[in-house]
Amino acid sequence: SVLSVTLFLVAINDICKNLPSSVKYILFADDCNIYCSGTQIKTTTHFLQLALDSLSKWSHKTGFCFSPAKTQCIIFNIKKNDPQPAINFMNTQLSFTNSIRILDLNTLDPIHNQGIRLAIGAFWTSPVDSILLYAGEPPLQYRRHSHILKYVTKIKNLTNHITENIIHSTLPTNILPSQNTVFENFKIISNNLDFQSQSLNKILPPLPPWLWSPKINTQLAEYCKHNTDSRIILNCFAEIMSQQYPNYTQIYTDASKSKNGVGFSVITDWENHLFKLPSSFSIYTAETHAIYQALLIISTSNPTNCHIIISNSLSALTAISNLYPKNELIQHIQKLISEINSPTCFMWVPSHIGIPVNEKADTSAYEAITSPQSIKISSSPSSEIFGTIHQKIMEEWQFFWENIPLTNKLRNTKLLVKKLNYPPGTKRKDEVTVTRAKIGHSYLTHVHLVKKEPAPICDTCNVTLNF
């Protein structure tokens, strides 16, 4: 019946209610997976055995039956010499395997497509590609590719991760696609999308929290440049530099982003450095990269000199003082600060208030986007790579859409893969009408496919009507 699936899910909802707290579970439909982690395999085996005994009691109580023959175990362990423990379930000793395929994810596609079809009100016969494009939802295949790229990219910059050797291993040539691991799929997808990730490695804080105190001057943040005369801010800046940093070498950084790309500049007393980043990078990452490059310049200069890095990115300077930053670039900046022997300070200044060198840094950052002399930098924090992954996936979807035959009605009118929005206040009935008209499938034109009847014939010319 219609309620059978819902009633089944309600009936098994408490299947893992009495499991030990150290045992976690994943339940999807009638597929149940339990797992436990720890430092000792004997301890984890004990907890898993308790969990299986609890499931066995639940089975006798509710009448649901498990299949011990289909139940398998797998061990993820750094130690290769540990013997396989004995785990019993329903009076049967379970077997161990090196790989388990939990679920064929392709079976989710029709459910996903049907849900979107109902949400936008498309007719039953509407092409799947059209309803996905109309809703702005990429096919699940591309979303899986995105998750694989993001997952492997995230763990690639963890130098001590258990899968480090597997990630950098060579892809076998005599393996079937259905047998590929997530890392092998990552390499295949990366090659198909021409995706190259150069993420910075995560590193531990260079100093304990109670010793980490970077010198960041934000006195000018007390003045709002929109309500304060720029001459007042300029006088305050000159006073701070003359009284607090009279013998400091000033280094100015700035970044710029336009439709042509992203660039940043680092200006010292002796040279103007220009850098260019991929166009998908944010202005925050560019400002942070500028500070990082300024620190690299300081690390190679005279160690007896004092330096002050002047930036108009308050968010980047605030992130540097964070004790536990998640951004890999900020982690490397903190490491550089701790390694530089000479006194190094930071100062925030508002942009476009007339500080001569700061204005020059702003102009140079804009020029760095198109200048052939700019140094190209591709390494970035993982957050920026995620944006690049999204861009690559959308480009792949766009390429797929452009190659759909023009017999698809929506393909003739919709060129870009993005969601179609209704005007505010549109009624549901009107939304459904517009949706079916744009997709080209409605009750009037395609009901004969549902009823399995011949296509309608024109009363005048006696020719089959093709919609």
Short mmCIF file of C-alpha atoms in Angstrom, two decimals:
data_model
loop_
_atom_site.label_atom_id
_atom_site.label_comp_id
_atom_site.label_asym_id
_atom_site.label_seq_id
_atom_site.Cartn_x
_atom_site.Cartn_y
_atom_site.Cartn_z
CA SER A 1 0.00 0.00 0.00
CA VAL A 2 0.95 3.67 -0.10
CA LEU A 3 1.75 3.72 3.64
CA SER A 4 3.80 0.52 3.69
CA VAL A 5 7.19 2.23 3.39
CA THR A 6 6.33 4.86 5.98
CA LEU A 7 4.98 2.29 8.42
CA PHE A 8 8.09 0.15 7.96
CA LEU A 9 10.38 3.10 8.76
CA VAL A 10 8.34 3.91 11.86
CA ALA A 11 8.49 0.28 12.98
CA ILE A 12 12.29 0.05 12.79
CA ASN A 13 12.94 3.56 14.06
CA ASP A 14 14.04 2.30 17.50
CA ILE A 15 16.31 -0.44 16.14
CA CYS A 16 19.45 1.18 17.58
CA LYS A 17 17.90 2.67 20.70
CA ASN A 18 19.67 0.35 23.17
CA LEU A 19 23.14 0.33 21.61
CA PRO A 20 26.15 1.17 23.81
CA SER A 21 27.02 4.86 23.77
CA SER A 22 30.39 4.16 22.15
CA VAL A 23 28.77 2.43 19.16
CA LYS A 24 27.42 4.67 16.39
CA TYR A 25 25.07 3.68 13.61
CA ILE A 26 23.90 4.66 10.13
CA LEU A 27 20.39 3.62 9.11
CA PHE A 28 19.05 4.01 5.58
CA ALA A 29 15.83 2.15 4.78
CA ASP A 30 16.54 -1.47 5.80
CA ASP A 31 20.33 -1.10 5.57
CA CYS A 32 21.86 -0.73 9.05
CA ASN A 33 25.56 -0.14 9.71
CA ILE A 34 27.12 0.02 13.17
CA TYR A 35 30.69 1.05 13.90
CA CYS A 36 33.00 1.73 16.81
CA SER A 37 36.47 3.29 17.06
CA GLY A 38 39.19 3.04 19.68
CA THR A 39 42.86 2.37 20.36
CA GLN A 40 42.42 -1.29 21.34
CA ILE A 41 40.74 -3.74 18.98
CA LYS A 42 39.65 -5.94 21.91
CA THR A 43 37.71 -3.06 23.43
CA THR A 44 35.98 -2.09 20.20
CA THR A 45 35.16 -5.76 19.52
CA HIS A 46 33.57 -6.03 22.97
CA PHE A 47 31.33 -3.01 22.36
CA LEU A 48 30.34 -4.23 18.90
CA GLN A 49 29.45 -7.63 20.31
CA LEU A 50 27.23 -5.97 22.91
CA ALA A 51 25.57 -3.97 20.13
CA LEU A 52 24.94 -7.10 18.05
CA ASP A 53 23.47 -8.88 21.07
CA SER A 54 21.16 -5.90 21.58
CA LEU A 55 20.06 -6.08 17.93
CA SER A 56 19.42 -9.80 18.30
CA LYS A 57 17.15 -9.19 21.31
CA TRP A 58 15.35 -6.45 19.39
CA SER A 59 14.79 -8.90 16.52
CA HIS A 60 13.18 -11.50 18.81
CA LYS A 61 11.02 -8.83 20.42
CA THR A 62 9.71 -7.15 17.25
CA GLY A 63 9.64 -10.07 14.82
CA PHE A 64 11.98 -8.48 12.28
CA CYS A 65 14.65 -10.83 10.95
CA PHE A 66 18.30 -10.11 10.19
CA SER A 67 20.39 -12.01 7.67
CA PRO A 68 23.70 -13.11 9.23
CA ALA A 69 24.82 -14.40 5.82
CA LYS A 70 24.65 -10.86 4.40
CA THR A 71 26.26 -9.28 7.46
CA GLN A 72 29.99 -8.57 7.11
CA CYS A 73 32.73 -6.90 9.14
CA ILE A 74 35.58 -4.66 8.09
CA ILE A 75 38.53 -3.33 10.11
CA PHE A 76 40.25 0.02 9.54
CA ASN A 77 43.53 -0.21 11.40
CA ILE A 78 47.07 1.12 11.04
CA LYS A 79 48.47 -2.09 12.52
CA LYS A 80 48.47 -4.80 9.87
CA ASN A 81 49.42 -7.71 12.13
CA ASP A 82 46.44 -7.60 14.48
CA PRO A 83 44.47 -10.88 14.30
CA GLN A 84 40.83 -10.77 13.24
CA PRO A 85 38.56 -11.03 16.30
CA ALA A 86 35.61 -13.39 16.56
CA ILE A 87 32.27 -11.57 16.32
CA ASN A 88 29.02 -13.54 16.51
CA PHE A 89 25.55 -12.53 15.44
CA MET A 90 22.41 -14.66 15.64
CA ASN A 91 24.53 -17.73 16.57
CA THR A 92 26.68 -17.23 13.46
CA GLN A 93 30.31 -16.07 13.32
CA LEU A 94 30.59 -13.12 10.96
CA SER A 95 33.15 -13.02 8.18
CA PHE A 96 35.64 -10.22 7.54
CA THR A 97 36.21 -8.53 4.20
CA ASN A 98 38.52 -5.88 2.77
CA SER A 99 35.76 -3.91 1.04
CA ILE A 100 32.02 -3.45 1.51
CA ARG A 101 29.57 -1.91 -0.89
CA ILE A 102 26.80 -0.54 1.26
CA LEU A 103 24.35 0.80 -1.31
CA ASP A 104 24.13 1.45 -5.02
CA LEU A 105 23.69 5.21 -5.00
CA ASN A 106 22.27 5.28 -8.52
CA THR A 107 19.01 3.93 -7.12
CA LEU A 108 18.57 7.30 -5.40
CA ASP A 109 18.43 9.21 -8.70
CA PRO A 110 14.77 8.44 -9.55
CA ILE A 111 13.69 9.39 -6.02
CA HIS A 112 15.63 12.64 -6.24
CA ASN A 113 14.21 13.44 -9.66
CA GLN A 114 10.65 12.67 -8.59
CA GLY A 115 10.99 14.95 -5.57
CA ILE A 116 12.12 17.87 -7.74
CA ARG A 117 9.36 17.16 -10.27
CA LEU A 118 6.75 17.44 -7.52
CA ALA A 119 8.37 20.54 -6.03
CA ILE A 120 8.28 22.58 -9.25
CA GLY A 121 4.99 21.11 -10.49
CA ALA A 122 6.36 19.70 -13.74
CA PHE A 123 4.27 17.25 -15.77
CA TRP A 124 4.97 13.51 -15.41
CA THR A 125 6.55 13.19 -18.85
CA SER A 126 8.96 16.13 -18.42
CA PRO A 127 12.59 15.25 -19.25
CA VAL A 128 14.79 14.78 -16.20
CA ASP A 129 17.45 17.16 -17.55
CA SER A 130 14.83 19.89 -17.93
CA ILE A 131 13.37 19.63 -14.43
CA LEU A 132 16.83 19.60 -12.83
CA LEU A 133 17.88 22.68 -14.77
CA TYR A 134 14.61 24.46 -14.07
CA ALA A 135 15.07 23.88 -10.33
CA GLY A 136 18.77 24.77 -10.43
CA GLU A 137 19.71 21.41 -8.89
CA PRO A 138 22.72 19.62 -10.44
CA PRO A 139 22.28 15.91 -11.20
CA LEU A 140 23.29 13.65 -8.32
CA GLN A 141 26.20 12.38 -10.41
CA TYR A 142 27.82 15.83 -10.36
CA ARG A 143 27.03 16.30 -6.69
CA ARG A 144 28.79 13.01 -5.91
CA HIS A 145 31.78 14.21 -7.92
CA SER A 146 31.77 17.43 -5.90
CA HIS A 147 31.69 15.56 -2.57
CA ILE A 148 34.53 13.26 -3.64
CA LEU A 149 36.72 16.18 -4.74
CA LYS A 150 36.03 18.12 -1.54
CA TYR A 151 36.63 15.13 0.75
CA VAL A 152 39.95 14.07 -0.78
CA THR A 153 41.11 17.68 -1.06
CA LYS A 154 40.37 18.16 2.62
CA ILE A 155 42.36 15.15 3.81
CA LYS A 156 45.21 15.59 1.32
CA ASN A 157 46.61 18.47 3.35
CA LEU A 158 46.62 16.41 6.56
CA THR A 159 50.17 15.10 6.55
CA ASN A 160 49.58 12.48 9.24
CA HIS A 161 46.32 11.13 7.87
CA ILE A 162 46.02 7.35 7.77
CA THR A 163 45.28 7.39 4.01
CA GLU A 164 48.27 9.54 3.01
CA ASN A 165 50.08 6.71 1.19
CA ILE A 166 46.92 5.65 -0.65
CA ILE A 167 46.20 9.17 -1.86
CA HIS A 168 49.58 9.55 -3.52
CA SER A 169 49.74 6.03 -4.95
CA THR A 170 49.59 5.33 -8.68
CA LEU A 171 46.20 4.53 -10.16
CA PRO A 172 46.05 0.92 -11.47
CA THR A 173 45.09 0.50 -15.12
CA ASN A 174 43.43 -2.93 -14.88
CA ILE A 175 40.61 -2.09 -12.52
CA LEU A 176 36.90 -1.84 -13.19
CA PRO A 177 35.10 1.46 -12.47
CA SER A 178 32.78 -0.25 -9.97
CA GLN A 179 35.82 -1.37 -7.95
CA ASN A 180 37.49 2.04 -7.69
CA THR A 181 38.18 3.50 -4.28
CA VAL A 182 37.29 7.09 -3.45
CA PHE A 183 40.89 8.14 -4.12
CA GLU A 184 40.97 6.48 -7.54
CA ASN A 185 37.66 8.13 -8.40
CA PHE A 186 39.18 11.42 -7.28
CA LYS A 187 41.99 11.05 -9.80
CA ILE A 188 39.61 10.11 -12.60
CA ILE A 189 37.25 13.01 -11.87
CA SER A 190 40.16 15.45 -11.51
CA ASN A 191 41.52 14.45 -14.91
CA ASN A 192 38.11 14.76 -16.56
CA LEU A 193 37.50 18.21 -15.08
CA ASP A 194 41.11 19.38 -15.46
CA PHE A 195 41.09 20.09 -11.73
CA GLN A 196 44.40 20.64 -9.96
CA SER A 197 44.38 21.25 -6.23
CA GLN A 198 47.39 22.84 -4.54
CA SER A 199 46.13 23.31 -1.03
CA LEU A 200 48.33 24.34 1.85
CA ASN A 201 49.01 21.75 4.52
CA LYS A 202 47.42 22.17 7.91
CA ILE A 203 49.98 22.79 10.64
CA LEU A 204 49.81 22.97 14.42
CA PRO A 205 50.03 26.33 16.22
CA PRO A 206 53.69 27.36 16.49
CA LEU A 207 53.34 28.58 20.06
CA PRO A 208 51.18 27.63 23.03
CA PRO A 209 48.07 29.82 23.42
CA TRP A 210 49.39 31.69 26.45
CA LEU A 211 52.44 32.87 24.48
CA TRP A 212 50.69 33.81 21.24
CA SER A 213 50.19 37.58 21.15
CA PRO A 214 50.87 39.19 17.75
CA LYS A 215 51.28 42.96 17.80
CA ILE A 216 48.37 44.36 15.81
CA ASN A 217 47.55 48.06 15.97
CA THR A 218 43.90 48.92 15.24
CA GLN A 219 43.77 52.43 16.72
CA LEU A 220 42.43 53.92 13.49
CA ALA A 221 39.39 51.65 13.70
CA GLU A 222 37.99 54.15 16.21
CA TYR A 223 37.39 56.56 13.32
CA CYS A 224 34.68 55.95 10.73
CA LYS A 225 36.04 57.21 7.43
CA HIS A 226 32.51 58.01 6.23
CA ASN A 227 31.84 60.38 9.15
CA THR A 228 35.38 61.62 9.84
CA ASP A 229 37.40 64.06 7.79
CA SER A 230 40.22 62.18 6.04
CA ARG A 231 42.72 64.81 7.22
CA ILE A 232 42.02 63.86 10.84
CA ILE A 233 42.70 60.19 10.10
CA LEU A 234 45.87 61.11 8.17
CA ASN A 235 47.16 63.19 11.09
CA CYS A 236 46.43 60.35 13.52
CA PHE A 237 48.24 57.90 11.25
CA ALA A 238 51.28 60.16 10.99
CA GLU A 239 51.31 60.64 14.77
CA ILE A 240 51.14 56.88 15.43
CA MET A 241 53.95 56.14 13.00
CA SER A 242 56.23 58.88 14.37
CA GLN A 243 55.66 58.09 18.06
CA GLN A 244 55.22 54.30 18.14
CA TYR A 245 57.11 53.08 15.07
CA PRO A 246 59.77 55.71 14.27
CA ASN A 247 62.47 53.25 13.19
CA TYR A 248 60.25 50.62 11.58
CA THR A 249 60.46 49.73 7.90
CA GLN A 250 56.98 50.15 6.45
CA ILE A 251 55.52 47.48 4.16
CA TYR A 252 52.14 48.13 2.53
CA THR A 253 49.84 45.42 1.21
CA ASP A 254 46.60 45.59 -0.74
CA ALA A 255 44.45 43.37 -2.94
CA SER A 256 41.98 43.89 -5.75
CA LYS A 257 39.37 41.80 -7.52
CA SER A 258 37.61 42.46 -10.80
CA LYS A 259 35.95 40.52 -13.61
CA ASN A 260 39.44 39.99 -15.06
CA GLY A 261 40.84 38.21 -12.01
CA VAL A 262 42.37 38.70 -8.57
CA GLY A 263 45.67 40.39 -7.75
CA PHE A 264 47.58 41.87 -4.83
CA SER A 265 50.69 43.92 -4.24
CA VAL A 266 53.36 44.26 -1.57
CA ILE A 267 55.23 47.58 -1.52
CA THR A 268 58.47 48.05 0.38
CA ASP A 269 60.96 50.90 0.46
CA TRP A 270 63.01 49.27 -2.23
CA GLU A 271 60.64 47.35 -4.50
CA ASN A 272 57.05 46.86 -5.70
CA HIS A 273 55.95 43.20 -5.79
CA LEU A 274 52.97 42.14 -7.92
CA PHE A 275 51.10 38.83 -7.58
CA LYS A 276 48.14 37.22 -9.32
CA LEU A 277 45.66 34.62 -8.04
CA PRO A 278 43.02 32.50 -9.79
CA SER A 279 39.85 34.44 -10.58
CA SER A 280 37.71 32.27 -8.27
CA PHE A 281 39.63 33.37 -5.15
CA SER A 282 38.00 35.81 -2.73
CA ILE A 283 39.31 39.24 -1.86
CA TYR A 284 39.86 38.02 1.73
CA THR A 285 42.23 35.30 0.54
CA ALA A 286 44.05 37.82 -1.63
CA GLU A 287 44.53 40.19 1.33
CA THR A 288 45.75 37.27 3.45
CA HIS A 289 48.16 36.16 0.72
CA ALA A 290 49.54 39.71 0.58
CA ILE A 291 50.36 39.61 4.30
CA TYR A 292 51.93 36.17 3.88
CA GLN A 293 54.16 37.38 1.03
CA ALA A 294 55.15 40.43 3.07
CA LEU A 295 56.28 38.13 5.87
CA LEU A 296 58.29 36.05 3.40
CA ILE A 297 60.06 39.22 2.27
CA ILE A 298 60.81 40.14 5.89
CA SER A 299 62.17 36.65 6.61
CA THR A 300 64.79 37.06 3.87
CA SER A 301 65.75 40.66 4.76
CA ASN A 302 68.13 42.05 7.37
CA PRO A 303 67.18 40.40 10.71
CA THR A 304 68.19 43.49 12.70
CA ASN A 305 65.55 45.73 11.10
CA CYS A 306 62.11 46.28 12.60
CA HIS A 307 59.13 45.98 10.26
CA ILE A 308 55.49 46.99 10.28
CA ILE A 309 53.01 45.57 7.78
CA ILE A 310 50.21 48.00 6.96
CA SER A 311 47.00 46.51 5.58
CA ASN A 312 43.41 47.70 5.10
CA SER A 313 41.94 44.22 5.71
CA LEU A 314 40.73 44.19 9.30
CA SER A 315 39.30 40.67 8.91
CA ALA A 316 42.69 39.26 7.87
CA LEU A 317 44.50 40.95 10.76
CA THR A 318 41.85 39.78 13.22
CA ALA A 319 42.22 36.20 11.97
CA ILE A 320 45.96 36.32 12.67
CA SER A 321 45.28 36.85 16.37
CA ASN A 322 42.97 33.82 16.48
CA LEU A 323 44.42 31.10 18.71
CA TYR A 324 43.02 28.18 16.70
CA PRO A 325 42.53 29.24 13.07
CA LYS A 326 41.09 26.71 10.63
CA ASN A 327 42.35 28.59 7.58
CA GLU A 328 45.61 26.98 6.42
CA LEU A 329 47.00 30.28 5.13
CA ILE A 330 46.50 31.93 8.52
CA GLN A 331 48.26 28.95 10.13
CA HIS A 332 51.29 29.47 7.88
CA ILE A 333 51.26 33.21 8.62
CA GLN A 334 51.38 32.49 12.35
CA LYS A 335 54.25 30.06 11.79
CA LEU A 336 56.22 32.71 9.87
CA ILE A 337 55.62 35.31 12.57
CA SER A 338 57.02 32.96 15.22
CA GLU A 339 60.11 32.20 13.10
CA ILE A 340 61.04 35.80 12.25
CA ASN A 341 63.66 37.04 14.72
CA SER A 342 63.23 40.76 14.09
CA PRO A 343 60.36 42.72 15.68
CA THR A 344 57.35 42.61 13.34
CA CYS A 345 54.10 44.49 13.89
CA PHE A 346 50.85 44.93 11.99
CA MET A 347 48.63 47.94 11.56
CA TRP A 348 45.20 48.47 10.06
CA VAL A 349 44.43 51.58 8.04
CA PRO A 350 41.20 52.46 6.23
CA SER A 351 41.39 52.41 2.44
CA HIS A 352 41.20 55.43 0.15
CA ILE A 353 41.86 58.15 2.71
CA GLY A 354 44.94 59.59 1.02
CA ILE A 355 47.92 57.72 2.52
CA PRO A 356 50.33 57.99 -0.46
CA VAL A 357 52.00 54.57 -0.32
CA ASN A 358 48.72 52.86 0.56
CA GLU A 359 47.08 54.43 -2.50
CA LYS A 360 50.02 53.22 -4.57
CA ALA A 361 49.52 49.69 -3.20
CA ASP A 362 45.85 49.85 -4.19
CA THR A 363 46.72 50.91 -7.75
CA SER A 364 49.44 48.26 -8.02
CA ALA A 365 47.05 45.55 -6.82
CA TYR A 366 44.66 46.42 -9.64
CA GLU A 367 47.51 46.45 -12.16
CA ALA A 368 48.70 43.05 -10.92
CA ILE A 369 45.56 41.42 -12.34
CA THR A 370 46.62 42.04 -15.94
CA SER A 371 50.35 42.70 -15.63
CA PRO A 372 52.58 40.08 -17.35
CA GLN A 373 55.18 40.68 -14.63
CA SER A 374 52.89 39.44 -11.87
CA ILE A 375 53.93 36.27 -10.08
CA LYS A 376 51.18 33.64 -10.32
CA ILE A 377 50.24 31.87 -7.09
CA SER A 378 47.98 28.82 -7.11
CA SER A 379 48.36 27.45 -3.57
CA SER A 380 45.44 28.31 -1.36
CA PRO A 381 43.43 27.29 1.70
CA SER A 382 40.94 24.48 1.27
CA SER A 383 38.00 26.89 1.50
CA GLU A 384 39.05 28.53 -1.77
CA ILE A 385 39.56 25.18 -3.47
CA PHE A 386 35.97 24.28 -2.60
CA GLY A 387 34.88 27.32 -4.60
CA THR A 388 36.98 26.15 -7.53
CA ILE A 389 35.41 22.70 -7.30
CA HIS A 390 31.93 24.22 -7.45
CA GLN A 391 32.95 26.26 -10.49
CA LYS A 392 34.34 23.17 -12.26
CA ILE A 393 31.19 21.15 -11.53
CA MET A 394 28.97 23.93 -12.86
CA GLU A 395 31.11 24.17 -16.00
CA GLU A 396 30.75 20.43 -16.53
CA TRP A 397 26.98 20.68 -16.11
CA GLN A 398 26.91 23.62 -18.53
CA PHE A 399 28.84 21.60 -21.11
CA PHE A 400 26.43 18.69 -20.71
CA TRP A 401 23.42 20.99 -21.12
CA GLU A 402 24.81 22.61 -24.27
CA ASN A 403 25.12 19.18 -25.89
CA ILE A 404 21.50 18.21 -25.27
CA PRO A 405 19.58 18.02 -28.60
CA LEU A 406 17.46 21.03 -29.49
CA THR A 407 14.40 18.79 -29.50
CA ASN A 408 14.34 19.51 -25.78
CA LYS A 409 11.95 22.48 -25.50
CA LEU A 410 13.68 24.12 -22.54
CA ARG A 411 17.05 23.80 -24.27
CA ASN A 412 15.85 26.22 -26.97
CA THR A 413 15.05 29.00 -24.51
CA LYS A 414 17.38 28.39 -21.54
CA LEU A 415 21.08 28.68 -22.28
CA LEU A 416 22.66 28.85 -18.81
CA VAL A 417 22.41 26.32 -15.99
CA LYS A 418 20.85 28.33 -13.21
CA LYS A 419 17.57 28.31 -11.36
CA LEU A 420 14.54 30.04 -12.83
CA ASN A 421 12.84 32.23 -10.25
CA TYR A 422 9.20 33.29 -10.10
CA PRO A 423 8.11 36.87 -9.36
CA PRO A 424 7.35 37.44 -5.66
CA GLY A 425 3.78 36.63 -4.68
CA THR A 426 3.13 34.21 -7.54
CA LYS A 427 0.46 31.63 -6.71
CA ARG A 428 1.26 27.93 -6.83
CA LYS A 429 -1.23 27.33 -9.65
CA ASP A 430 0.39 30.03 -11.78
CA GLU A 431 3.87 28.64 -11.02
CA VAL A 432 2.83 25.19 -12.24
CA THR A 433 1.35 26.67 -15.42
CA VAL A 434 4.51 28.65 -16.20
CA THR A 435 6.74 25.67 -15.39
CA ARG A 436 4.91 23.31 -17.73
CA ALA A 437 4.76 25.92 -20.48
CA LYS A 438 8.52 26.57 -20.35
CA ILE A 439 9.48 22.89 -20.15
CA GLY A 440 7.05 22.12 -22.98
CA HIS A 441 5.24 19.22 -21.32
CA SER A 442 1.66 19.61 -20.10
CA TYR A 443 -1.58 17.67 -19.80
CA LEU A 444 -2.82 19.03 -23.12
CA THR A 445 0.29 18.12 -25.12
CA HIS A 446 1.56 14.90 -23.54
CA VAL A 447 -1.27 13.19 -21.68
CA HIS A 448 -1.41 10.59 -24.46
CA LEU A 449 1.97 9.27 -23.26
CA VAL A 450 0.57 8.71 -19.78
CA LYS A 451 -2.57 7.01 -21.10
CA LYS A 452 -0.50 5.04 -23.64
CA GLU A 453 -2.64 6.32 -26.49
CA PRO A 454 -1.66 7.40 -30.03
CA ALA A 455 -0.54 10.99 -30.50
CA PRO A 456 -3.37 13.43 -31.35
CA ILE A 457 -4.09 14.16 -35.02
CA CYS A 458 -4.85 17.55 -36.52
CA ASP A 459 -8.51 17.76 -37.54
CA THR A 460 -7.71 19.95 -40.55
CA CYS A 461 -4.71 18.33 -42.24
CA ASN A 462 -4.94 14.87 -40.67
CA VAL A 463 -1.28 14.95 -39.56
CA THR A 464 0.09 13.70 -36.24
CA LEU A 465 0.78 16.59 -33.87
CA ASN A 466 4.33 16.64 -32.48
CA PHE A 467 4.77 18.91 -29.49
#
